[in-house]
XYZ file of C-alpha atoms in Angstrom:
744
model
C 5.686 -20.602 -47.737
C 9.154 -19.661 -46.424
C 11.230 -17.750 -48.947
C 14.609 -17.735 -47.250
C 16.549 -19.539 -44.581
C 15.451 -19.154 -40.988
C 17.901 -17.582 -38.556
C 18.868 -19.693 -35.594
C 17.428 -18.010 -32.511
C 19.270 -18.075 -29.193
C 18.720 -21.231 -27.232
C 16.445 -20.799 -24.246
C 16.777 -23.073 -21.229
C 14.016 -25.501 -20.322
C 13.214 -26.678 -16.836
C 11.469 -29.708 -15.454
C 11.339 -31.776 -12.322
C 9.040 -32.762 -9.579
C 9.107 -29.373 -7.859
C 7.979 -27.408 -10.908
C 5.455 -30.079 -11.842
C 3.931 -29.886 -8.406
C 3.995 -26.108 -8.378
C 2.137 -25.767 -11.644
C -0.064 -28.850 -11.511
C -0.944 -29.467 -7.887
C -1.475 -25.826 -7.013
C -3.458 -25.340 -10.155
C -5.700 -28.215 -9.115
C -6.474 -26.675 -5.749
C -7.055 -23.234 -7.254
C -4.024 -21.512 -5.798
C -2.730 -20.308 -9.150
C -5.947 -19.316 -10.845
C -5.649 -16.817 -13.653
C -5.840 -13.169 -12.775
C -4.872 -10.010 -14.654
C -1.082 -9.837 -14.609
C 1.688 -8.845 -16.997
C 4.955 -10.587 -17.799
C 6.873 -8.181 -15.559
C 4.757 -9.545 -12.658
C 2.816 -6.291 -12.289
C -0.901 -5.568 -12.828
C -2.153 -4.366 -16.239
C -2.622 -0.680 -17.017
C -4.243 1.790 -19.387
C -1.618 2.975 -21.909
C -1.023 6.684 -22.077
C -0.666 6.681 -25.866
C -2.394 4.934 -28.754
C -1.184 1.428 -29.680
C -0.937 1.087 -33.437
C -0.003 -2.602 -33.683
C -1.688 -4.401 -30.768
C -4.651 -2.032 -30.832
C -6.988 -4.587 -29.212
C -5.236 -3.768 -25.928
C -4.962 0.011 -26.150
C -7.693 0.564 -23.558
C -6.256 -1.875 -20.994
C -3.443 -4.386 -21.082
C 0.280 -4.886 -20.602
C 1.858 -2.828 -23.394
C 2.822 0.790 -23.623
C 3.597 2.421 -26.965
C 7.278 1.522 -26.741
C 6.572 -2.179 -26.309
C 3.920 -2.023 -29.022
C 6.567 -0.671 -31.414
C 8.971 -3.485 -30.463
C 6.338 -6.131 -31.170
C 5.536 -4.472 -34.498
C 9.229 -4.546 -35.402
C 9.407 -8.243 -34.515
C 6.351 -8.877 -36.666
C 7.987 -7.202 -39.663
C 11.142 -9.287 -39.200
C 9.112 -12.501 -39.190
C 6.992 -11.508 -42.157
C 10.120 -10.813 -44.209
C 10.790 -14.565 -44.171
C 7.346 -15.424 -45.575
C 6.231 -15.377 -49.185
C 3.001 -13.803 -50.404
C 0.925 -16.860 -49.557
C 2.467 -16.951 -46.088
C 1.477 -13.324 -45.593
C -2.129 -14.105 -46.501
C -2.436 -17.273 -44.439
C -0.313 -16.467 -41.396
C -0.146 -12.704 -40.932
C -3.194 -12.587 -38.664
C -2.111 -15.606 -36.599
C 1.405 -14.275 -36.052
C 0.110 -10.861 -35.027
C -2.362 -12.446 -32.593
C 0.339 -14.583 -30.995
C 2.830 -11.723 -30.692
C 0.222 -9.431 -29.168
C -0.596 -11.826 -26.333
C 2.246 -10.167 -24.454
C -0.114 -7.171 -24.341
C -3.053 -9.157 -22.999
C -4.109 -8.275 -19.436
C -3.867 -12.033 -18.827
C -0.388 -12.318 -20.370
C 1.145 -13.910 -17.271
C -1.466 -16.660 -17.295
C -1.159 -17.235 -21.033
C 2.617 -17.633 -20.663
C 2.394 -19.590 -17.391
C 4.339 -16.795 -15.718
C 2.183 -15.893 -12.719
C 4.654 -17.426 -10.305
C 8.314 -16.328 -10.604
C 9.420 -19.722 -9.290
C 8.244 -21.499 -12.455
C 9.584 -21.266 -16.043
C 7.827 -19.232 -18.722
C 6.272 -20.707 -21.826
C 7.852 -19.692 -25.122
C 4.450 -19.257 -26.739
C 1.113 -18.317 -25.174
C -1.556 -20.864 -24.362
C -3.767 -21.334 -27.434
C -7.238 -22.852 -27.522
C -7.334 -26.185 -29.339
C -9.387 -25.145 -32.407
C -7.353 -21.999 -32.949
C -4.113 -23.872 -32.361
C -5.005 -26.619 -34.831
C -5.893 -24.092 -37.513
C -2.648 -22.193 -36.929
C -0.558 -25.373 -37.130
C -2.385 -26.543 -40.241
C -1.817 -23.308 -42.129
C 1.388 -21.939 -40.640
C 3.443 -24.777 -39.144
C 6.480 -23.594 -41.109
C 6.418 -20.312 -39.159
C 6.720 -21.965 -35.737
C 10.516 -21.805 -35.776
C 10.280 -18.050 -36.418
C 8.325 -17.585 -33.201
C 10.183 -19.803 -30.765
C 13.487 -21.508 -30.019
C 11.890 -24.198 -27.880
C 13.235 -27.474 -29.275
C 10.077 -29.457 -28.494
C 7.848 -26.952 -30.267
C 10.139 -26.687 -33.287
C 10.217 -30.477 -33.656
C 6.424 -30.557 -34.000
C 6.566 -28.330 -37.059
C 6.328 -31.183 -39.570
C 4.171 -33.448 -37.394
C 0.459 -33.448 -36.718
C -0.998 -30.601 -34.720
C -2.138 -32.713 -31.764
C 1.260 -32.853 -30.089
C 2.011 -29.205 -30.774
C -1.331 -28.061 -29.362
C -0.926 -30.350 -26.379
C 2.280 -28.498 -25.505
C 0.445 -25.165 -25.691
C -2.584 -26.391 -23.802
C -3.817 -24.523 -20.708
C -5.725 -26.511 -18.061
C -8.360 -23.775 -17.794
C -10.007 -23.410 -21.203
C -11.453 -20.013 -20.299
C -7.988 -18.456 -20.261
C -6.542 -19.757 -23.538
C -6.438 -17.456 -26.548
C -8.817 -16.432 -28.093
C -11.398 -17.634 -25.528
C -9.987 -15.235 -22.946
C -11.167 -12.311 -25.097
C -14.710 -13.655 -25.327
C -15.278 -14.554 -21.682
C -17.692 -11.996 -20.276
C -17.047 -13.094 -16.693
C -13.311 -12.399 -17.033
C -13.643 -9.118 -18.899
C -16.783 -7.531 -17.464
C -14.999 -5.768 -14.572
C -11.505 -5.836 -15.978
C -9.387 -2.962 -14.683
C -11.573 -1.980 -11.731
C -10.845 -2.848 -8.115
C -11.566 -6.542 -7.639
C -14.375 -7.506 -5.263
C -15.226 -10.759 -3.565
C -18.735 -12.202 -3.402
C -19.644 -9.882 -0.541
C -18.519 -6.749 -2.407
C -15.344 -6.445 -0.335
C -12.550 -4.577 -2.162
C -9.553 -6.823 -2.785
C -6.334 -4.925 -2.066
C -2.835 -6.094 -1.202
C 0.081 -4.771 0.817
C 3.823 -4.491 0.803
C 5.770 -4.368 4.038
C 7.794 -1.156 4.298
C 9.193 -1.119 7.838
C 9.101 -3.240 10.967
C 10.525 -3.547 14.477
C 8.886 -0.292 15.608
C 7.552 0.517 19.075
C 3.931 1.574 18.566
C 4.489 3.719 15.453
C 1.955 6.524 15.928
C 2.798 8.789 13.006
C 4.503 8.743 9.631
C 4.949 11.977 7.693
C 7.066 13.380 4.889
C 8.865 16.730 4.918
C 7.585 17.940 1.550
C 11.130 18.891 0.549
C 11.492 16.613 -2.478
C 13.842 14.163 -0.729
C 11.180 11.421 -0.600
C 12.203 10.625 2.961
C 9.569 9.709 5.500
C 9.735 10.112 9.242
C 8.207 7.506 11.557
C 7.485 8.481 15.162
C 7.289 5.931 17.961
C 5.054 6.506 20.967
C 8.072 6.477 23.291
C 9.360 9.676 21.694
C 11.815 8.513 19.010
C 11.544 9.545 15.352
C 13.341 7.561 12.620
C 14.313 8.583 9.090
C 13.569 6.217 6.193
C 15.186 6.867 2.827
C 13.710 6.333 -0.663
C 15.643 3.062 -1.070
C 13.804 1.609 1.940
C 16.741 1.788 4.333
C 16.596 3.419 7.754
C 19.238 5.636 9.267
C 20.841 4.048 12.302
C 20.750 7.272 14.333
C 17.274 8.672 15.099
C 16.082 12.008 13.789
C 14.773 12.921 17.238
C 14.957 11.261 20.667
C 12.745 12.661 23.431
C 12.397 9.484 25.512
C 13.561 11.299 28.616
C 10.840 13.945 28.317
C 7.854 12.140 26.814
C 5.375 10.687 29.298
C 4.225 7.160 28.534
C 4.313 3.699 30.124
C 4.507 0.060 28.984
C 0.828 -0.420 29.853
C -1.172 -1.857 26.993
C -3.416 0.928 25.728
C -1.670 3.854 27.443
C -2.717 6.846 25.354
C 0.024 9.212 26.447
C 3.270 9.644 24.613
C 4.695 11.251 21.505
C 1.536 11.696 19.450
C 2.025 14.101 16.552
C 4.564 15.449 14.049
C 4.193 17.972 11.207
C 6.695 19.765 8.977
C 6.296 23.415 8.101
C 5.126 23.999 4.498
C 8.345 25.954 3.930
C 10.510 23.439 5.774
C 13.056 23.295 2.986
C 13.902 26.936 3.682
C 13.193 27.443 7.383
C 14.035 23.909 8.736
C 11.105 24.061 11.171
C 8.828 21.229 12.312
C 6.270 20.786 15.086
C 5.690 18.086 17.685
C 2.854 17.105 20.052
C 3.571 15.007 23.132
C 2.555 14.217 26.724
C 4.781 15.406 29.541
C 4.859 16.212 33.241
C 4.838 19.838 34.340
C 5.468 21.302 37.749
C 4.068 19.330 40.673
C 3.782 16.377 38.260
C 0.783 17.850 36.482
C 0.155 16.006 33.209
C 0.197 18.219 30.139
C 0.173 18.063 26.387
C 2.860 20.191 24.800
C 3.060 21.550 21.270
C 6.555 22.748 20.370
C 8.507 24.051 17.413
C 11.922 22.588 16.616
C 14.506 22.964 13.864
C 16.627 20.544 11.912
C 20.368 20.719 12.572
C 22.333 22.836 10.111
C 25.130 20.258 10.202
C 22.921 17.231 9.456
C 19.571 17.403 7.657
C 18.648 14.022 9.131
C 18.971 15.168 12.748
C 16.847 17.552 14.779
C 18.645 20.202 16.776
C 17.911 19.084 20.372
C 18.467 22.615 21.704
C 16.030 24.249 19.313
C 12.760 23.364 21.051
C 10.456 26.358 21.505
C 7.238 25.586 23.396
C 4.237 27.108 21.603
C 1.378 25.832 23.697
C 0.813 23.698 26.816
C -2.569 22.394 27.972
C -3.177 20.643 31.286
C -4.787 17.217 31.015
C -7.265 16.294 33.782
C -6.982 12.565 32.974
C -4.521 10.228 31.274
C -6.727 9.366 28.300
C -8.214 11.320 25.383
C -5.054 13.243 24.584
C -5.767 13.962 20.912
C -2.447 14.237 19.111
C -2.919 15.345 15.505
C -0.931 18.210 13.987
C -1.280 19.236 10.369
C -0.978 22.251 8.116
C -3.984 23.210 6.024
C -3.823 24.545 2.493
C -4.123 27.996 4.082
C -0.692 27.569 5.703
C -2.005 27.565 9.275
C -1.258 24.877 11.859
C -4.271 22.836 13.002
C -4.122 21.170 16.434
C -6.602 18.463 17.458
C -7.069 17.987 21.213
C -9.054 15.408 23.192
C -11.845 16.273 25.643
C -9.693 15.744 28.736
C -10.404 12.079 29.384
C -12.336 9.890 31.760
C -15.741 9.014 30.290
C -18.627 11.119 29.064
C -16.689 14.422 29.240
C -17.752 15.075 32.873
C -15.986 18.440 33.198
C -18.254 21.395 33.983
C -21.902 21.851 33.140
C -21.602 21.029 29.450
C -18.196 19.304 29.298
C -14.943 20.587 27.855
C -15.899 19.863 24.263
C -18.902 22.239 24.288
C -17.061 24.894 26.294
C -15.451 27.301 23.827
C -13.272 28.839 26.519
C -11.477 25.501 26.998
C -8.803 24.262 24.595
C -9.818 20.622 25.172
C -12.109 18.799 22.748
C -11.283 21.269 19.976
C -9.729 21.913 16.621
C -7.365 24.846 17.095
C -5.996 26.952 14.246
C -2.932 29.134 14.782
C -0.351 31.028 12.746
C 3.133 29.853 13.736
C 4.921 32.412 11.562
C 5.120 35.029 14.280
C 4.357 35.896 17.901
C 1.002 37.228 18.978
C -0.294 39.485 21.712
C -0.520 38.641 25.422
C 2.791 36.808 25.317
C 1.545 34.047 22.973
C 4.180 32.389 20.811
C 1.772 32.251 17.888
C -0.676 34.518 16.140
C -4.407 33.971 15.890
C -5.705 34.192 12.299
C -8.061 37.126 11.968
C -10.754 35.012 10.351
C -10.920 32.395 13.117
C -14.657 31.954 13.794
C -14.797 32.918 17.482
C -12.290 35.778 17.620
C -15.005 38.269 18.484
C -17.107 36.016 20.741
C -16.841 36.970 24.438
C -15.404 34.181 26.579
C -14.370 32.006 23.626
C -10.719 31.247 23.090
C -9.711 32.918 19.805
C -7.643 29.914 18.660
C -10.733 27.646 18.510
C -11.647 26.707 14.927
C -14.177 23.902 15.637
C -15.500 22.233 18.788
C -17.701 19.425 20.155
C -14.949 16.835 19.635
C -14.366 13.785 21.816
C -10.953 12.447 20.804
C -10.116 12.778 17.144
C -7.461 10.237 16.274
C -5.840 10.890 12.944
C -6.930 13.568 10.549
C -5.758 14.360 7.039
C -6.030 17.071 4.391
C -7.239 15.979 0.957
C -4.650 17.065 -1.624
C -7.354 16.981 -4.316
C -7.884 15.092 -7.548
C -4.595 15.002 -9.489
C -6.260 16.469 -12.591
C -9.320 18.476 -11.541
C -8.147 19.378 -8.009
C -11.641 18.465 -6.775
C -11.689 18.026 -2.992
C -8.459 19.914 -2.352
C -8.211 21.215 1.200
C -10.990 19.137 2.757
C -10.086 17.941 6.229
C -11.166 14.422 7.284
C -11.030 13.152 10.876
C -11.885 9.986 12.724
C -13.470 10.766 16.122
C -13.331 7.924 18.632
C -16.693 7.146 20.251
C -17.776 6.350 23.790
C -19.940 3.248 24.097
C -21.785 2.905 20.801
C -20.470 4.675 17.698
C -17.296 5.672 15.855
C -17.507 8.475 13.305
C -15.813 10.176 10.348
C -16.138 13.963 10.180
C -15.401 16.685 7.652
C -14.023 19.670 9.531
C -15.529 23.059 8.705
C -14.881 26.490 10.136
C -16.879 27.112 13.311
C -18.419 23.638 13.269
C -19.896 22.001 16.395
C -19.450 18.223 16.143
C -21.928 17.442 18.881
C -20.006 15.719 21.670
C -21.109 15.199 24.459
C -24.647 15.863 23.331
C -24.310 13.301 20.542
C -22.271 10.236 19.704
C -22.365 9.498 16.006
C -25.890 10.233 14.788
C -27.503 9.427 18.144
C -28.025 11.275 21.404
C -25.578 10.639 24.233
C -26.545 13.347 26.743
C -30.277 13.624 26.097
C -30.682 16.978 27.816
C -27.971 18.591 25.718
C -29.026 16.686 22.619
C -32.489 18.278 22.585
C -31.146 21.791 23.072
C -32.355 23.802 20.105
C -29.142 25.827 20.027
C -26.889 22.779 19.508
C -26.818 23.177 15.695
C -24.279 20.378 15.343
C -22.658 18.986 12.216
C -23.379 15.312 11.628
C -20.700 12.810 10.593
C -20.356 11.764 6.974
C -20.282 8.182 8.287
C -20.629 6.389 11.615
C -20.485 2.715 12.559
C -21.460 0.711 15.607
C -19.281 -1.315 17.925
C -20.201 -4.545 16.189
C -17.834 -3.321 13.447
C -15.118 -1.796 15.629
C -14.594 0.104 18.856
C -11.882 2.653 18.135
C -11.647 4.399 14.774
C -8.323 5.330 13.185
C -8.810 8.130 10.688
C -7.181 7.779 7.290
C -6.582 9.586 3.988
C -8.235 10.199 0.653
C -6.064 8.373 -1.870
C -4.587 10.779 -4.429
C -1.471 8.876 -5.447
C -0.277 7.803 -8.883
C 0.460 4.081 -8.675
C -3.102 2.804 -8.047
C -5.446 4.985 -10.145
C -8.520 2.920 -9.225
C -8.280 4.135 -5.640
C -8.441 7.845 -6.490
C -11.002 9.575 -4.283
C -11.478 6.727 -1.812
C -11.198 7.729 1.843
C -9.419 4.760 3.435
C -9.449 4.276 7.202
C -9.567 1.535 9.806
C -10.396 0.457 13.335
C -7.763 -0.047 16.003
C -9.618 -2.641 18.062
C -11.127 -4.835 15.338
C -8.299 -4.381 12.808
C -10.800 -3.799 10.009
C -9.859 -1.728 6.969
C -12.634 0.286 5.337
C -13.201 2.883 2.649
C -15.760 5.599 1.947
C -16.742 6.377 -1.627
C -18.376 9.724 -2.355
C -21.409 10.217 -4.575
C -20.860 13.804 -5.676
C -24.451 14.187 -6.898
C -26.116 13.214 -3.629
C -23.150 14.234 -1.431
C -23.524 10.901 0.353
C -20.732 8.515 1.279
C -20.931 4.775 0.761
C -18.897 2.486 2.984
C -16.862 -0.292 1.372
C -15.014 -2.996 3.262
C -11.412 -3.702 2.296
C -10.350 -7.336 2.362
C -6.865 -8.783 2.197
C -5.840 -12.384 1.953
C -6.931 -13.488 -1.515
C -4.245 -15.785 -2.884
C -5.466 -15.170 -6.409
C -5.518 -11.370 -6.148
C -2.194 -10.915 -4.348
C -0.030 -13.490 -6.152
C 2.524 -10.893 -7.235
C 6.178 -10.631 -6.148
C 6.600 -8.696 -2.913
C 2.899 -8.574 -2.016
C 1.523 -9.801 1.290
C -2.012 -10.459 2.483
C -1.590 -10.305 6.266
C -0.902 -7.491 8.691
C -0.676 -6.823 12.409
C -4.117 -6.369 13.909
C -3.970 -3.081 15.811
C -4.158 -0.248 13.260
C -2.546 2.783 14.890
C -2.301 5.354 12.106
C -2.396 6.062 8.376
C 0.059 8.014 6.265
C 0.830 9.206 2.765
C 4.212 9.774 1.203
C 5.315 12.730 -0.864
C 3.796 11.200 -4.000
C 0.439 10.551 -2.321
C 0.800 6.779 -1.965
C -1.059 5.432 1.038
C 0.254 3.475 4.057
C -0.889 2.371 7.481
C 0.962 1.672 10.713
C 0.000 -1.258 12.916
C 1.267 -3.438 15.730
C 0.579 -6.950 16.934
C 0.882 -5.906 20.592
C -0.032 -2.309 21.532
C 2.587 -1.498 24.124
C 4.758 1.598 23.670
C 7.906 -0.295 24.625
C 7.680 -3.437 22.477
C 9.006 -3.501 18.865
C 6.056 -5.208 17.210
C 5.030 -2.331 14.935
C 5.153 -2.330 11.135
C 4.403 -0.024 8.215
C 2.444 -1.319 5.217
C 1.776 0.188 1.807
C -1.495 -0.324 -0.086
C -1.346 -1.848 -3.575
C -4.224 -2.347 -6.001
C -3.535 -5.657 -7.803
C -6.183 -4.982 -10.462
C -4.622 -1.988 -12.175
C -1.472 0.114 -11.989
C -0.343 3.321 -13.619
C 1.383 3.071 -17.023
C 5.140 2.400 -16.854
C 7.160 5.543 -16.316
C 4.258 7.719 -15.179
C 5.009 7.517 -11.460
C 8.783 7.907 -11.486
C 10.061 10.708 -9.287
C 13.582 11.958 -8.892
C 14.359 12.475 -5.228
C 16.377 15.487 -4.143
C 19.642 14.004 -2.851
C 20.308 14.341 0.853
C 23.645 13.690 2.517
C 23.633 11.069 5.246
C 26.141 10.906 8.074
C 24.544 8.029 9.909
C 24.929 4.416 8.812
C 22.104 3.015 6.684
C 20.275 -0.046 7.983
C 18.967 -2.160 5.112
C 15.312 -3.155 5.346
C 14.720 -6.837 6.044
C 11.080 -7.845 5.606
C 9.481 -10.150 8.139
C 6.053 -10.810 6.632
C 5.673 -13.757 4.284
C 4.610 -12.870 0.775
C 1.769 -14.687 -0.938
C 4.297 -16.256 -3.310
C 6.373 -17.413 -0.318
C 3.290 -19.160 1.028
C 2.515 -20.690 -2.359
C 6.076 -21.924 -2.620
C 5.887 -23.528 0.819
C 2.647 -25.265 -0.125
C 4.101 -26.458 -3.420
C 7.172 -27.857 -1.662
C 4.923 -29.638 0.807
C 2.852 -31.035 -2.058
C 6.037 -32.103 -3.854
C 7.269 -33.966 -0.783
C 3.942 -35.735 -0.424
C 3.961 -36.737 -4.085
C 7.565 -37.887 -3.821
C 6.778 -39.962 -0.743
C 3.755 -41.471 -2.448
C 5.799 -42.293 -5.555
C 8.537 -43.906 -3.498
C 6.023 -45.942 -1.522
C 4.383 -47.271 -4.691
C 7.675 -48.220 -6.410
C 8.359 -52.032 -6.501
C 11.040 -53.202 -4.127
C 14.468 -53.391 -5.742
C 13.844 -50.787 -8.458
C 16.083 -47.781 -8.572
C 14.746 -44.262 -8.220
C 14.740 -42.096 -11.310
C 14.605 -39.008 -9.176
C 17.909 -37.410 -8.353
C 18.813 -36.262 -4.898
C 16.348 -33.692 -3.688
C 17.488 -30.393 -2.444
C 15.199 -27.902 -0.799
C 15.472 -24.469 -2.411
C 17.290 -22.013 -0.226
C 15.042 -19.758 1.807
C 15.243 -16.057 0.943
C 16.142 -15.467 4.574
C 18.732 -18.220 4.981
C 22.086 -17.037 6.175
C 20.757 -13.740 7.409
C 21.613 -12.302 10.768
C 18.819 -11.707 13.235
C 17.170 -8.387 12.477
C 17.475 -5.688 15.091
C 14.558 -3.257 15.089
C 15.263 0.457 15.473
C 16.099 1.369 19.026
C 15.984 -2.211 20.308
C 18.736 -4.294 21.749
C 17.116 -7.641 21.145
C 14.642 -8.655 18.530
C 11.285 -9.628 19.962
C 8.903 -12.077 18.367
C 6.900 -10.557 15.550
C 3.375 -11.508 14.614
C 4.071 -12.646 11.057
C 7.684 -13.781 10.557
C 8.860 -14.608 7.095
C 10.499 -13.065 4.099
C 9.757 -11.305 0.908
C 11.666 -9.885 -1.972
C 11.107 -8.748 -5.483
C 12.304 -11.142 -8.087
C 14.203 -9.233 -10.726
C 14.056 -10.337 -14.316
C 16.876 -11.877 -16.291
C 16.667 -12.152 -20.025
C 18.861 -12.722 -23.044
C 19.665 -10.570 -25.986
C 19.412 -12.031 -29.462
C 23.108 -12.857 -29.250
C 22.211 -15.403 -26.603
C 24.404 -13.843 -23.941
C 23.023 -12.786 -20.598
C 22.545 -9.060 -20.775
C 21.066 -8.248 -17.423
C 20.879 -10.207 -14.190
C 19.805 -8.665 -10.926
C 18.797 -11.602 -8.835
C 21.174 -14.348 -9.920
C 18.325 -16.542 -11.170
C 17.809 -17.826 -14.672
C 14.355 -17.454 -16.202
C 12.867 -18.619 -19.432
C 11.353 -15.492 -20.979
C 9.055 -15.625 -24.001
C 11.189 -15.621 -27.121
C 9.466 -12.507 -28.460
C 10.423 -10.305 -25.559
C 13.838 -11.886 -25.165
C 14.718 -11.376 -28.773
C 13.669 -7.721 -28.794
C 14.336 -7.042 -25.123
C 14.321 -3.682 -25.393
C -4.022 0.472 22.212
C -2.256 2.909 20.297
C -2.527 6.216 22.098
C -6.217 5.952 21.458
C -9.780 6.777 22.397
C -10.352 4.803 25.607
C -8.474 4.276 28.823
C -6.523 0.977 28.994
C -8.855 -2.000 29.027
C -8.739 -5.690 28.136
C -8.596 -6.411 24.412
C -12.057 -6.218 22.919
C -13.837 -5.242 26.158
C -16.549 -2.658 25.485
C -16.118 0.630 27.289
C -19.518 0.213 28.896
C -18.429 -3.006 30.626
C -15.571 -1.167 32.292
C -17.575 1.835 33.407
C -16.188 4.167 30.762
């Protein structure tokens, strides 16, 4: 069948030992390493942008782009050149099938590569019947496909030993059964769900050591920086490489009013960059402060970035635009954002206490008050009557006697976190819609879509129900109902989120993702455009099977303070394990869909370079990744097995096992991490480590061509050869105590 001599392929290392045996066998037995869609680069599968000519079975969804498909086709041609005509007829289909398993959405499982701590197979797992037929007809071609000595030695032997080496414990995942399994392929490529219909998403840790991070925004200037604001009044700059600048962007601790009380709602609450920031250097801030005679106020100011350092605000540039007296310490609002119309939107609370007791109808229904409102102003010039802003001519109540002209919408209790939908990346559907989470009183939390002139019902209504029955039955109320509301059995303090419009997780496009501060629940709303109804979906984290990718975690700090999106539209949330403005327990997490990613190369962005004068502080993760946890469990299982083996060995026999050595922890030898603005690191809710494992492979010369992590891996021969609390909606109260119990 072979018509010429076979080239000697580069030798690939093998690995064995009790640790790897336990990792692959014991964890497999307890279901910790079940098969899930994953590619050989440890990422989720994707839909290729271009047609695959060679491995066309996987052109709708898999692990190959056109470039990799061409490399596999080239490898196929090289192998087929060594076969005679009969070999072409008998083995061509088998060889193509085997090569193309690198494109399978289950490639990592077929090559035993789901965990970076274990060695790869040289060939994919084949089902016994298929394997026997391949060995019977094409055993001479085995040495063309692999350099594994054990597999090559089975070439002239019976197929049983060869197929035993390629056996997978789970028969559903071997090739070609994996293609025929309806259970595995029915929902392939969509967001995974558990038995309750809960969406299975994962996280990566982006930042930690923050003091109640209340806001994270980008400047829209192409630098890919993001700015994280702490409740105490400090704003930090994070660079695209994940590092943080040692010197803060802004420090207003001496002006901002807040306390260490758990649940104090005052502080630095909002930050927004001007749409033309790159040219005018202007940004806007929203914070609590004390005025004359110690009157509490909220202040909205304009500031500029220093000309000398683009990563520092000019402390002397503050220009106060608006100040509003606060009758109580809670319900301070805090959101600033620019709409697609270029105007600045300001979201204020109703003034505090409980039930909006101010005046006959409350502040929220009083259009002459700036409390309990959405305000819309033009910050690009001064207005009349000494105002440091202009009122847009089309504001809805400009001509109404007694109404403040800056009011855009009213009837709001305490909207905490609002966002503008940037629209579908292709159709632009939804662009400009404004979503808000409005914190409820005693019974309901709600999500609202803000419209011009809208009355959102408070204090007449809470959610869909009446709160003040007299006002509620007033025929002139004409209020706008929420798109969704939930009761306090689900959560007691909503944190508004964003509609996902990023690139990296295409399955999430159009989902409005939000959460609850008190319960820590993550949720999503999915729109039915025909009925204009929104369906609520729970988001669940913690599945070992779904999140078993390098760098992914499945835990987070409970108290969800805010949500954010970066310049590319990727979605994050900010949370803390202890909601005090002075304790560094806050972290930033990024959402990841483990079921499907964008095709390689689609989501690469070139950041505009920015000069840094301050020292960079490298990010050191604290949360344990799922693979860290699996590794710990495997080591524990290995120790138990070792102890059991030693105990069962007859007295006087020597041990065949060499001296054991525990693998070094990814965090060993590190200095204690100092969070931004802290002198001493406090305890964090989920200590641990994470880190992406970079790949190392060999060229066909056998020499190491790339090594980023200092670890040796056994890559499949095919690829190797070709290698191409927060400041929130209620006054401070014990954790989980309903507002009604405390007289709120």
